[in-house]
Short mmCIF file of C-alpha atoms in Angstrom, two decimals:
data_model
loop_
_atom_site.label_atom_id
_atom_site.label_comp_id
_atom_site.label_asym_id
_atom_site.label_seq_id
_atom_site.Cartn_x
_atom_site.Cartn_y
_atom_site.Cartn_z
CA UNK A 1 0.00 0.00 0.00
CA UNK A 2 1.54 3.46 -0.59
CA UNK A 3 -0.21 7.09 0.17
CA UNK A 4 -0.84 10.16 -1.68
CA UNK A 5 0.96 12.85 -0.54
CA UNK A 6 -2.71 15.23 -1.33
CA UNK A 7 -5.81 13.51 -0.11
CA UNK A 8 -8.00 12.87 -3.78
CA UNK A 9 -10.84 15.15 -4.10
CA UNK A 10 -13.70 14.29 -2.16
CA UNK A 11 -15.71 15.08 -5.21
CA UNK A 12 -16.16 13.11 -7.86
CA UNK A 13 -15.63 14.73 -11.36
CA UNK A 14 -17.75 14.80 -15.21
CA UNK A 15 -15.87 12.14 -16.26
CA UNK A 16 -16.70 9.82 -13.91
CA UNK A 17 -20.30 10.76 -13.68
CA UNK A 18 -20.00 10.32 -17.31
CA UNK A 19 -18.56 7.03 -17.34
CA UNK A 20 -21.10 5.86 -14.40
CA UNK A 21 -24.19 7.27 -16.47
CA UNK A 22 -23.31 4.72 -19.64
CA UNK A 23 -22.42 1.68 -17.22
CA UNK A 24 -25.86 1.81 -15.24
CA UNK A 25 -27.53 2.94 -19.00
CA UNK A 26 -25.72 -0.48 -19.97
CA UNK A 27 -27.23 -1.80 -16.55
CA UNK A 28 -31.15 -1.00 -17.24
CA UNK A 29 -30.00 -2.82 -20.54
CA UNK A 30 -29.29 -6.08 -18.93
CA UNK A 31 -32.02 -5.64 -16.84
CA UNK A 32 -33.87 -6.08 -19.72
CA UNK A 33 -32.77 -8.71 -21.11
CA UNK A 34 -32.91 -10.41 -18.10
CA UNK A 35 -36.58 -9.83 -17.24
CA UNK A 36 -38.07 -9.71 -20.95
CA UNK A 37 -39.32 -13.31 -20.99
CA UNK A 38 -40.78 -12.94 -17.80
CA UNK A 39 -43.02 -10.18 -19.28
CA UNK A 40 -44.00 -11.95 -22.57
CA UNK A 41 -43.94 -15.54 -20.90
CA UNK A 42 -47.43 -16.73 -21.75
CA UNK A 43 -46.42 -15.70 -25.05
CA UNK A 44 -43.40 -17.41 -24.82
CA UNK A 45 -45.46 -20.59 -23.96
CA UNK A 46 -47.44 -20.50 -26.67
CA UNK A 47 -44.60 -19.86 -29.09
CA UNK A 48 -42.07 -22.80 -27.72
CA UNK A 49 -45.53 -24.89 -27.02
CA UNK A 50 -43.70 -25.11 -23.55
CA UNK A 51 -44.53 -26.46 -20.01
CA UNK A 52 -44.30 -25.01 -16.86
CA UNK A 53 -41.36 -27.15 -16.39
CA UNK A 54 -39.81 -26.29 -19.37
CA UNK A 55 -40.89 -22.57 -19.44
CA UNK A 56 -38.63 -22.36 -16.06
CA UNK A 57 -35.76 -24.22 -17.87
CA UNK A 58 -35.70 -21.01 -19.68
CA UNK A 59 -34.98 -19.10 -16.76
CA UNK A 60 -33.25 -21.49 -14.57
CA UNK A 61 -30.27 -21.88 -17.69
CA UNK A 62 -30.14 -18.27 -17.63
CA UNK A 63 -29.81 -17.57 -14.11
CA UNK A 64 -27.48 -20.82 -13.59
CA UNK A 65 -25.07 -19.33 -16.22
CA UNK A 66 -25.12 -16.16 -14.79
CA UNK A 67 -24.77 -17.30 -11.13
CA UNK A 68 -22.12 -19.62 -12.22
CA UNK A 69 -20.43 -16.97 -14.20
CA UNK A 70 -20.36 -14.27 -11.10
CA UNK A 71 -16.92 -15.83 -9.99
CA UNK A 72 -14.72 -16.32 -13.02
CA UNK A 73 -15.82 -12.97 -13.63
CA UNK A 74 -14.45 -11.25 -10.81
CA UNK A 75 -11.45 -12.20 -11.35
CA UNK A 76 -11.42 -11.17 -14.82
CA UNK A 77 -13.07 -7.79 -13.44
CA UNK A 78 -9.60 -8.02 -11.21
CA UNK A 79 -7.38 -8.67 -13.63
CA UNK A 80 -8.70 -6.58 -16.55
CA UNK A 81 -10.35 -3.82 -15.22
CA UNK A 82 -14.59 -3.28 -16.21
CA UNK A 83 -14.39 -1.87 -19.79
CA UNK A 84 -13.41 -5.04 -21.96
CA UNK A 85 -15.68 -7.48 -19.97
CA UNK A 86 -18.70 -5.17 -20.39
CA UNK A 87 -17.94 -4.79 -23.59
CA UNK A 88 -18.11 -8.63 -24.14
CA UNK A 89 -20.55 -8.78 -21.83
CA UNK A 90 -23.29 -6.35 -23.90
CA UNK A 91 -21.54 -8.58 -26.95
CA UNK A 92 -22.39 -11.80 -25.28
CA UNK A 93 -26.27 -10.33 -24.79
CA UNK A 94 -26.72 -9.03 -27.97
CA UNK A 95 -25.80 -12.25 -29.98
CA UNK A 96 -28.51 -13.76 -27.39
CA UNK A 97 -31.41 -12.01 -28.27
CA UNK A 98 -30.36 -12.28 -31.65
CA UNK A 99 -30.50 -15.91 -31.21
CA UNK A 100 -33.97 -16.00 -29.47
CA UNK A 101 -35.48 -13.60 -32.12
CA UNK A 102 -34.58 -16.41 -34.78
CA UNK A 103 -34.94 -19.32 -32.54
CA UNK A 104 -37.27 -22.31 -34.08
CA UNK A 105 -37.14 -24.92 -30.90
CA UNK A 106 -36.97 -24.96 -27.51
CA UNK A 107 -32.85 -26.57 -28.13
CA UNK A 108 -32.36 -23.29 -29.41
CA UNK A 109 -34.03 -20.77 -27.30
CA UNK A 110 -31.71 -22.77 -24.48
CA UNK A 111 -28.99 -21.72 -25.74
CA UNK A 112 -29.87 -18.36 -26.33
CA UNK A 113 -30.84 -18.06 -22.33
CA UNK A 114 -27.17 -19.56 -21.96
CA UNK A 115 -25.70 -16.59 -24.07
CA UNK A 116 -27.31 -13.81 -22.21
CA UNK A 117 -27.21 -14.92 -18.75
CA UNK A 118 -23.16 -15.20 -19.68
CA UNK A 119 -23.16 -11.73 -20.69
CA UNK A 120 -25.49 -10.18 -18.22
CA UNK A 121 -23.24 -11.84 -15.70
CA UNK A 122 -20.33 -9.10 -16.55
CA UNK A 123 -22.42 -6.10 -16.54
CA UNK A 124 -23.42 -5.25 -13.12
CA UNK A 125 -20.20 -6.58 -11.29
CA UNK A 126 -18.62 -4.18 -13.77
CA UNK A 127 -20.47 -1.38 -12.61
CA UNK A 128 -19.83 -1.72 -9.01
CA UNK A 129 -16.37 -2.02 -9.55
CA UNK A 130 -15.87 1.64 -11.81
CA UNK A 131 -17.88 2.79 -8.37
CA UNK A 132 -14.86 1.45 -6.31
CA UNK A 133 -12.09 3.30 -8.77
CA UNK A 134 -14.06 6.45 -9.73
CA UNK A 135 -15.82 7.38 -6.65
CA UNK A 136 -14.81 8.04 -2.96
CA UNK A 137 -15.42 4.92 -0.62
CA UNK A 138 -17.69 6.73 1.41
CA UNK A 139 -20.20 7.41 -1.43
CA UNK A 140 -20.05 3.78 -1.89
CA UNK A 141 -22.99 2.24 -0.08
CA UNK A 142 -25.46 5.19 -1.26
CA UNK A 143 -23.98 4.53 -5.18
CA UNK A 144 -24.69 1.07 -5.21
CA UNK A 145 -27.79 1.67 -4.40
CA UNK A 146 -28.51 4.01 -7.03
CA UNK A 147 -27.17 1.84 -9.38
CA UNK A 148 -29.70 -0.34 -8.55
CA UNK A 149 -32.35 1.58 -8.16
CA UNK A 150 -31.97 3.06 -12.03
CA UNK A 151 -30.80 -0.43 -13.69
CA UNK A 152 -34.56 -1.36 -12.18
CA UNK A 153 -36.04 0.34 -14.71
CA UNK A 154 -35.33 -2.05 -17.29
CA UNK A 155 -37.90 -3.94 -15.77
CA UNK A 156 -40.35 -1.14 -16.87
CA UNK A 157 -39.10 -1.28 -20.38
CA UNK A 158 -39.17 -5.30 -20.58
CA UNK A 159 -42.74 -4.75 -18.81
CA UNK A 160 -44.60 -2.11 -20.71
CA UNK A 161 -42.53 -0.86 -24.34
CA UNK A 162 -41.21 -4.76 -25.27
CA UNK A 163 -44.45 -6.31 -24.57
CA UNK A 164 -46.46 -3.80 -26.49
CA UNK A 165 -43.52 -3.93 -29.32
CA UNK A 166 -44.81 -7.93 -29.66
CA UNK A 167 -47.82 -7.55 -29.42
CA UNK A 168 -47.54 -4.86 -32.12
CA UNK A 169 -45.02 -6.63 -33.78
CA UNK A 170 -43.49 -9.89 -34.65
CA UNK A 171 -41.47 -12.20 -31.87
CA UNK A 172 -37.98 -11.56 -34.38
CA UNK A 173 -38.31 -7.75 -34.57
CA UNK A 174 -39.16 -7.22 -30.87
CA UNK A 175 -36.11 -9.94 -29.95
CA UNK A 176 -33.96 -8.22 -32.93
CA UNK A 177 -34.43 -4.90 -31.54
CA UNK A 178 -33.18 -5.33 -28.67
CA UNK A 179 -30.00 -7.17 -30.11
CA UNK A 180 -29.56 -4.19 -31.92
CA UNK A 181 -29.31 -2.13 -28.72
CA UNK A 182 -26.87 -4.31 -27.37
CA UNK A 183 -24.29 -3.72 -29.98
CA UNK A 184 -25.08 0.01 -29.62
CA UNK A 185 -24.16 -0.01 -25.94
CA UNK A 186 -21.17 -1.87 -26.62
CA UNK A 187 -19.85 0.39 -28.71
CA UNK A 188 -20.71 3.01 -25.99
CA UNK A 189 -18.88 1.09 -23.24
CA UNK A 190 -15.70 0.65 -25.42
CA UNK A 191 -15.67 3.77 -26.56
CA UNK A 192 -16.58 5.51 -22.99
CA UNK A 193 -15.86 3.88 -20.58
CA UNK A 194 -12.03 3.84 -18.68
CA UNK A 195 -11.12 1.40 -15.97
CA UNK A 196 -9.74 4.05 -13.34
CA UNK A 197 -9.27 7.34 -13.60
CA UNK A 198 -6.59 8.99 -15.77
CA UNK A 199 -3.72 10.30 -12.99
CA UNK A 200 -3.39 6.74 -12.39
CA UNK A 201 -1.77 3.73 -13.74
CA UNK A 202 -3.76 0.91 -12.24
CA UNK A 203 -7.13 0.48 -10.65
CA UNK A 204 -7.34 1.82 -7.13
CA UNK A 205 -9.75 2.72 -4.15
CA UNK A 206 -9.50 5.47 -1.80
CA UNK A 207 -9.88 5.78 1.34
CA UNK A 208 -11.26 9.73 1.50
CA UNK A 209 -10.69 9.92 5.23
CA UNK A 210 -7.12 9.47 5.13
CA UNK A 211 -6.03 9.66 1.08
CA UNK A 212 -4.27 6.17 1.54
CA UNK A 213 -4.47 4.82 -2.39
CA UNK A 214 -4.47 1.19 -2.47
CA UNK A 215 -3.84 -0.63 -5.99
CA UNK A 216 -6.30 -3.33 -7.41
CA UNK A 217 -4.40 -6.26 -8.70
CA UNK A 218 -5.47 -9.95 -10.09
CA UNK A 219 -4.31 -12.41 -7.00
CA UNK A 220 -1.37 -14.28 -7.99
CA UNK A 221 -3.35 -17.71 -8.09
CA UNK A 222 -6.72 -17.27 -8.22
CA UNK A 223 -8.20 -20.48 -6.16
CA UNK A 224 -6.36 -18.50 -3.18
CA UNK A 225 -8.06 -15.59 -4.05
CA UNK A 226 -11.37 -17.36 -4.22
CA UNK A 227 -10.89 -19.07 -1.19
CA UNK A 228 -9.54 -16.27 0.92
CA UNK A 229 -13.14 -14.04 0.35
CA UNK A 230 -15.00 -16.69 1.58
CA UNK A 231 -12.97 -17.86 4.45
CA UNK A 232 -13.99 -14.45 5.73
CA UNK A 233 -16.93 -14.54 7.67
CA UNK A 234 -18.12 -11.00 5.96
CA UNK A 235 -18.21 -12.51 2.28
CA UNK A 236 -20.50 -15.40 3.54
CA UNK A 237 -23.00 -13.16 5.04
CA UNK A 238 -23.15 -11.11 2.49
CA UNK A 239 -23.38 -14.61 -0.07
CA UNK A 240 -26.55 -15.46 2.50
CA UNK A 241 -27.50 -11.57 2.69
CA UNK A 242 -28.13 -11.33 -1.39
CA UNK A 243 -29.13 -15.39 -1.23
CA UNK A 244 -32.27 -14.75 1.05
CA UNK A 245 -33.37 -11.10 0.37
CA UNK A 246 -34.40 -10.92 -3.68
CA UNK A 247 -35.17 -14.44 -4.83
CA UNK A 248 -39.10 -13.92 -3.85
CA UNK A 249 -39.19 -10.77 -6.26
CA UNK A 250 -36.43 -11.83 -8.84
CA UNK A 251 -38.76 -15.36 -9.55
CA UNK A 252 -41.82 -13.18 -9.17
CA UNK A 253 -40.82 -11.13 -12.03
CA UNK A 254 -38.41 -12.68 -14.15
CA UNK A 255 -40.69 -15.88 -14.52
CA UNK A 256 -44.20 -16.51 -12.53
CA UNK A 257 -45.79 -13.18 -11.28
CA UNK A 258 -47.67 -12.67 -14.54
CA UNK A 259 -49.22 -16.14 -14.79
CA UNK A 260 -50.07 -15.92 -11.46
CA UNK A 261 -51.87 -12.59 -11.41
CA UNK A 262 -53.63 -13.19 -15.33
CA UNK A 263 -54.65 -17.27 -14.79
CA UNK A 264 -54.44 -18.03 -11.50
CA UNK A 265 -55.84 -14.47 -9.47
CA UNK A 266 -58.16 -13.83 -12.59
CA UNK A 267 -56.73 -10.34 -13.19
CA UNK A 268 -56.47 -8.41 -16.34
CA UNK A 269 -53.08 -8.02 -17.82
CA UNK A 270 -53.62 -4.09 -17.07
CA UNK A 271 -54.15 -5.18 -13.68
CA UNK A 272 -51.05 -7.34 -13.43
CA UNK A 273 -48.82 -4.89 -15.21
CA UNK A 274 -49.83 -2.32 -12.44
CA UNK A 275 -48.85 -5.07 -9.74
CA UNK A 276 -45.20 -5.56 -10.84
CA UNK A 277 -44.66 -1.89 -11.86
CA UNK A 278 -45.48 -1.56 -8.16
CA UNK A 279 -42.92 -3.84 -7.08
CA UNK A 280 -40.41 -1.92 -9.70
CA UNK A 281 -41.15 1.75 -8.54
CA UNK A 282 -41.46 0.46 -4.41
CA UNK A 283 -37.90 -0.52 -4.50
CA UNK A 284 -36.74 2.18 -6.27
CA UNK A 285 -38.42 4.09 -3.69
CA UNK A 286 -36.85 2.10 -0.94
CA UNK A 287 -33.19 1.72 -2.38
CA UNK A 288 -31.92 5.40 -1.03
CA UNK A 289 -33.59 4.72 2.32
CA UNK A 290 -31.96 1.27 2.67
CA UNK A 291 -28.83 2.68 1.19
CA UNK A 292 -28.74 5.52 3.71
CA UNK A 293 -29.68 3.27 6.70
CA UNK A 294 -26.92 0.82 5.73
CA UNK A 295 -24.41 3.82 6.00
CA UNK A 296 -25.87 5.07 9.41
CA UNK A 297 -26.02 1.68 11.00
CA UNK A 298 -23.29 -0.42 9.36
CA UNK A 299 -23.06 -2.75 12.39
CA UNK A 300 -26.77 -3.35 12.23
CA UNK A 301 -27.84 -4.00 8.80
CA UNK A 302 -28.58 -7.53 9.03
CA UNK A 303 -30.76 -7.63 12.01
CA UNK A 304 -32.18 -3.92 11.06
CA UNK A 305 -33.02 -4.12 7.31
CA UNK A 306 -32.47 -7.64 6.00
CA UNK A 307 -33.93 -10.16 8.39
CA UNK A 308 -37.13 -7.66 8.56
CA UNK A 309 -37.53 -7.73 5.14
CA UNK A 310 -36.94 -11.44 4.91
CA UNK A 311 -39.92 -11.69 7.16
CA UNK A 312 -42.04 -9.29 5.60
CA UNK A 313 -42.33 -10.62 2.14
CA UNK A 314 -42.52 -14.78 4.06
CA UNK A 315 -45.25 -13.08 5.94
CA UNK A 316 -47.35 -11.41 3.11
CA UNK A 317 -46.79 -14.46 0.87
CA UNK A 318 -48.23 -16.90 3.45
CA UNK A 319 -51.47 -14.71 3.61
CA UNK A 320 -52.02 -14.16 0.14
CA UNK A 321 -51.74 -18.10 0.03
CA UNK A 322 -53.78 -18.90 2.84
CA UNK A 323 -56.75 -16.26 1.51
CA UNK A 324 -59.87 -18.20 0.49
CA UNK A 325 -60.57 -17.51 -3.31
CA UNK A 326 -58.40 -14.98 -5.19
CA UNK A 327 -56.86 -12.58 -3.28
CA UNK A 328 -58.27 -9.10 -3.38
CA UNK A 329 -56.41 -6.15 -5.88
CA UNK A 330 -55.58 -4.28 -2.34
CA UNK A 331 -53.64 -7.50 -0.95
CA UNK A 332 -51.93 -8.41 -4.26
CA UNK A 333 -50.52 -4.63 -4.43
CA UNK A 334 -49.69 -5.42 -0.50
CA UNK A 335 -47.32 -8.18 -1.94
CA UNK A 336 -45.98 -5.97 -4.10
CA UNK A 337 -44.84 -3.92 -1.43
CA UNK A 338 -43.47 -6.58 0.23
CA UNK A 339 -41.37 -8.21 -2.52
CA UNK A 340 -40.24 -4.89 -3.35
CA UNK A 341 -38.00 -4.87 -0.10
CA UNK A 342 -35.65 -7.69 -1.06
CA UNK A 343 -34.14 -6.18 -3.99
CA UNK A 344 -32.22 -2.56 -1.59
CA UNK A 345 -32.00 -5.10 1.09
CA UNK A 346 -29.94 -7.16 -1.04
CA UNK A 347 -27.72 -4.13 -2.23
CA UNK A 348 -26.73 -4.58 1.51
CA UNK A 349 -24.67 -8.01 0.72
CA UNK A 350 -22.47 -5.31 -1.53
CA UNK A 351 -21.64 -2.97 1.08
CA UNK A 352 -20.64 -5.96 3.63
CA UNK A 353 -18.62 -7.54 0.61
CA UNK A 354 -16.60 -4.32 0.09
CA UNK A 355 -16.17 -3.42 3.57
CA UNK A 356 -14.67 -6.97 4.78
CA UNK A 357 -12.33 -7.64 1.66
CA UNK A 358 -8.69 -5.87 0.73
CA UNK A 359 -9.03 -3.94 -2.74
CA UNK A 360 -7.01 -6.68 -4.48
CA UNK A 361 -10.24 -9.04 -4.06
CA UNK A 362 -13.09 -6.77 -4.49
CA UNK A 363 -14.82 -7.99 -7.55
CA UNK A 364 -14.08 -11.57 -6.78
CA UNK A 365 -15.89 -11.03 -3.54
CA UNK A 366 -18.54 -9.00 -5.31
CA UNK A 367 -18.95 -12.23 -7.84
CA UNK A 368 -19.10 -14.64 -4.74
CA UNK A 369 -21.54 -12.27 -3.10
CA UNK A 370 -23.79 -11.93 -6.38
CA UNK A 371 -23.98 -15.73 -7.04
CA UNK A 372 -26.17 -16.34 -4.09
CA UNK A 373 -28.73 -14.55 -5.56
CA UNK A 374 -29.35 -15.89 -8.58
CA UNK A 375 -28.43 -19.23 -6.80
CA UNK A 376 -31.66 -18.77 -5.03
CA UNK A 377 -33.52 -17.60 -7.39
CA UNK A 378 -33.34 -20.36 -10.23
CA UNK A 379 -33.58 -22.64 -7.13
CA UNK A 380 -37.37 -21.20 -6.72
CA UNK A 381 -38.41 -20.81 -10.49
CA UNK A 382 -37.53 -24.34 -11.16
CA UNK A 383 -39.12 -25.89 -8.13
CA UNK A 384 -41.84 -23.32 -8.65
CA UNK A 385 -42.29 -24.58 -12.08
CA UNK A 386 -41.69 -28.41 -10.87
CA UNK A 387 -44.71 -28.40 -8.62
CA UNK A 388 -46.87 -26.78 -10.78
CA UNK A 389 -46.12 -29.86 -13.46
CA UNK A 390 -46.45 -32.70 -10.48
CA UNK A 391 -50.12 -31.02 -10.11
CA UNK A 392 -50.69 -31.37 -13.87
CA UNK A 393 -50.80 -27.78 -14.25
CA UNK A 394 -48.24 -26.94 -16.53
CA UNK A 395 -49.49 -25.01 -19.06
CA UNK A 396 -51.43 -21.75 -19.36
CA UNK A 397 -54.47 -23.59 -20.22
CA UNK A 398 -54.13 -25.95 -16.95
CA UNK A 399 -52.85 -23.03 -14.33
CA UNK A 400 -55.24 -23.13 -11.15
CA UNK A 401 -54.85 -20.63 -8.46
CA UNK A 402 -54.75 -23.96 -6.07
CA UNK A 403 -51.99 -24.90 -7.36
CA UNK A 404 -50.12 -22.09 -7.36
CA UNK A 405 -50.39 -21.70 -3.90
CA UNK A 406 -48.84 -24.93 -3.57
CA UNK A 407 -46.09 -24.13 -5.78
CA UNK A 408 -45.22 -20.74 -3.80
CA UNK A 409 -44.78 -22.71 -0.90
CA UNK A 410 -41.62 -24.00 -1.93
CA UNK A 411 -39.85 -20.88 -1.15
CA UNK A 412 -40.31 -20.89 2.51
CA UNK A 413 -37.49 -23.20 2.96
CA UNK A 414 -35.01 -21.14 1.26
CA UNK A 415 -36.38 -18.07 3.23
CA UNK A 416 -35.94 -20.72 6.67
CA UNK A 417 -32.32 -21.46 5.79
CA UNK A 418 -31.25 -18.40 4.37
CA UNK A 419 -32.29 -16.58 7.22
CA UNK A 420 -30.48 -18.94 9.45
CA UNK A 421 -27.16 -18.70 7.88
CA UNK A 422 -27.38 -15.08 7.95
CA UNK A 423 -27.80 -15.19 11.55
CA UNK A 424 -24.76 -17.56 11.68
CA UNK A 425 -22.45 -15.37 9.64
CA UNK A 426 -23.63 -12.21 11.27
CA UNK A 427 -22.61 -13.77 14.82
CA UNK A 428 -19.64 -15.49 13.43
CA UNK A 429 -18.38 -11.62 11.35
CA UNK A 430 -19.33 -9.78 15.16
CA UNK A 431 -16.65 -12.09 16.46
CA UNK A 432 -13.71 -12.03 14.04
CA UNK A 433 -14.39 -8.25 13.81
CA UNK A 434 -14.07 -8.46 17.65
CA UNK A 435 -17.31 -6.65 18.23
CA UNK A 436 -18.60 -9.81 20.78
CA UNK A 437 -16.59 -11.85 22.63
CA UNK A 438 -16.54 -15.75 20.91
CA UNK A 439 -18.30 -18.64 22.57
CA UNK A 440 -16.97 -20.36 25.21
CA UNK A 441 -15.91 -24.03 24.51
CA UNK A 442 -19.05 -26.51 25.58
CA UNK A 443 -16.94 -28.20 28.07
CA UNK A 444 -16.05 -24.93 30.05
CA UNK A 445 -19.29 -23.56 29.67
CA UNK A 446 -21.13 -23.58 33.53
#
C-alpha cells in the first residue's frame, strides 16, 4: 500500500459521472434482457408450445449461467479492469437475443438463455467495480444503491414498451431490436468507458478519510483468491444476505408473477402490469432509504433491514396463500410492497462484501456475493415450475390458483435457511471483527 501525498478530491468529477451514467444505462440494458421473458412468458409458452417445467428451464439456464459466471468474472473484473468485460458482456447479450429472435425450438431458445445470462453476468459486477475506482469509498454504499435503483427500470421497459412492441409486432423484430441495442451499448462502453481514472496507472480505491491509495491487482493464483473471500466470515454473510433477500421478487418477475396474477388471481393483464410496476417503482423508492440506513447503521444492517424484510415478504406471501378464493387487488398490491423490499436489502450483501475484503479481491468477492442470488432464485423458479407440473398444471391452459399456492410454498425453505445462515455469519463476522466476545468451549461452559 503506498499514500498520496494530497488527499483525492472528495468530489467526484464529469468524467466519472459520465462514465457511471453509460455503465448503469448499460445496466437497465441487462435488466432487460434479463426480465423480458418474464413479461412476454405466456407468449413465450405459446410460441415454444412449452410447459411449466420447461418454461422455467428457460430461466433457470439463464440464471445458472449467470450465477455460475459471477466468480470467473471477478477475477477477470480483477485482472482486466470493467471496460473489456462489459464490452463482451453487452456482446455476449446481444448475440442472445439475436438468437432467441430467430430461434425455431426450444434446443435453441436454451442456448440463447445460456448466451445472455453469460453476458449479463459481466455487466453489473462491472459497474460496481468503476464505483470502487471512480468514486470516494464513502459514497459507496449510497452509489450502489442508485445503481440499482436506475438499472430497475429495465424492468419497466421489458414490462410495458417490449411487450407492447410484440404484441404490435413480430417475436424476431421485438427480440432483434433489442440485439440491436446491445451492440449500440457496446460500442458506448468501449468507446466511454475507462477502468480508473486517468492520474493513475492501475485500478485503485480510496480511502477519502485518510487519502491512503491502495492498488487493485489480479491475486497471484486465483483459487487463493477465491478461497480467501470466503474464508472471511463477511463474504458469507453477504453470499446469505443477497441469497435470502431478492429471490421472492427476482422469480416473481423474471418468470411466474404474470401467470399468477392473469390465470391463477383472474386479473387483467392491465391489472397485473400495475402489480409488478409496483414492485419496480417500491424498491426504487426504498433503495436510497436502505442505502442511507446501511451507511448510518453499518453494524446493524442484518438484524435492522435484512432479516425484517426477509420476514415481511414470508409473511405477506403466506397470507395471500392462505386467503380463500383470489386474493383481493388491495392484498396483491400489499405483496408488491413486500417483494419490493428484497431487492435494496440485497444491495446490503455489496456494502458488507466491500467493507470486509482488501481492494485486491473486491470484484471476486462482489462475484461470490452476487452468485447467491441468482443461486436462489433459479432454485425457486424451477421448483416453482416443478410443482406446478407434479399437479398437472403446466401449461397456461391448466394453471389453477390452487396450485399455485402450492407451488409458492416451496420458497419458505429457502427463506428458513437463508435466514439462518445469515444469523450464523452475522454472529460469526461480530466475532472475528471483535465486536462480541466468541463462545466459550461446551466443556467450560457452567
Amino acid at each position: 500500500m503506498r499514500h498520496s501525498p494530497v488527499s483525492p478530491a472528495a468530489e467526484p468529477g464529469w468524467r466519472a459521472w459520465l462514465i457511471w451514467t453509460v455503465g448503469v444505462a448499460a445496466y437497465v440494458l441487462a435488466v432487460t434482457n434479463r426480465t423480458s421473458l418474464g413479461a412476454v412468458g405466456v407468449d413465450a409458452a405459446e410460441r415454444f408450445q412449452a410447459d411449466a417445467a420447461t418454461l422455467s428451464l428457460f430461466a433457470v439456464v439463464q440464471l445458472a449461467m449467470y450465477g455460475g459466471m459471477q466468480i470467473p468474472v471477478g477475477v477477470l473484473l480483477d485482472r482486466y479492469g470493467s471496460r473489456p468485460i462489459m464490452t463482451i458482456g453487452m456482446i455476449l447479450m446481444a448475440i442472445g437475443q439475436l438468437t432467441m429472435a430467430l430461434s425455431p425450438s426450444v434446443g435453441v431458445a436454451i442456448v440463447a438463455r445460456v448466451l445472455l445470462g453469460a453476458g449479463d453476468a459481466a455487466v453489473f459486477p462491472g459497474v460496481l467495480r468503476l464505483i470502487a475506482t471512480w468514486f470516494p469509498a464513502q459514497r459507496g454504499p449510497l452509489m450502489v444503491q442508485f445503481t440499482g435503483i436506475v438499472g430497475q427500470t429495465g424492468q419497466l421497459v421489458a414490462l410495458i414498451p417490449l411487450a407492447a412492441l410484440l404484441h404490435a409486432t413480430t417475436w424476431t423484430i421485438t427480440f432483434g431490436s433489442v440485439a440491436g441495442l446491445g451492440i449500440l451499448f457496446a460500442v458506448l462502453v468501449f468507446v466511454i468507458v475507462r477502468n480508473h481514472p486517468p492520474e493513475r496507472e492501475a485500478d485503485v480505491t480510496v480511502d477519502t478519510d485518510t487519502g491512503a491509495i491502495r492498488v487493485v491487482t489480479s491475486a497471484i493464483d486465483t483459487g487463493v483468491g477465491i478461497r480467501a473471500a470466503w474464508a472471511h466470515p463477511g463474504t458469507r454473510l453477504a453470499f446469505w444476505s443477497h441469497f435470502t433477500a431478492p429471490f421472492a421478487g427476482t422469480a416473481f418477475v423474471l418468470l411466474w408473477g404474470m401467470p399468477f396474477l392473469t390465470a391463477a388471481e383472474g386479473r387483467t393483464k392491465a391489472e397485473a402490469a400495475a402489480i409488478i410496476s409496483t414492485y419496480i417503482i417500491v424498491g426504487m423508492a426504498l433503495g436510497p432509504i436502505m442505502g442511507d440506513l446501511s451507511r448510518r447503521i453499518p453494524h446493524m444492517r442484518s438484524r435492522a433491514l435484512v432479516l425484517p424484510a426477509v420476514a415481511v415478504q414470508m409473511a405477506t406471501w403466506l397470507v395471500v396463500i392462505a386467503y380463500p378464493g383470489p386474493a383481493p387487488l388491495w392484498l396483491l398490491f400489499g405483496l408488491a410492497v413486500a417483494l419490493a423490499m428484497g431487492g435494496p436489502a440485497s444491495m446490503i450483501a455489496f456494502d458488507h462484501a466491500r467493507t470486509h475484503n482488501p481492494a485486491h479481491r473486491l470484484s471476486t468477492a462482489t462475484g461470490v456475493t452476487n452468485a447467491g442470488g441468482f443461486l436462489a432464485a433459479l432454485v425457486a423458479i424451477f421448483l416453482i415450475g416443478l410443482a406446478l407440473d407434479l399437479q398437472g398444471a403446466g401449461t397456461p391452459a391448466t394453471y389453477t390458483l390452487d396450485a399455485f399456492r402450492v407451488a409458492f410454498l416451496t420458497q419458505v425453505p429457502l427463506w428458513l435457511v437463508g435466514g439462518a445462515f445469515i444469523v450464523v455469519e452475522r454472529r460469526r463476522t461480530r466475532i472475528h471483527l471483535g465486536m462480541d466476545p466468541p463462545r466459550a468451549p461446551r466443556g467450560s461452559r457452567p
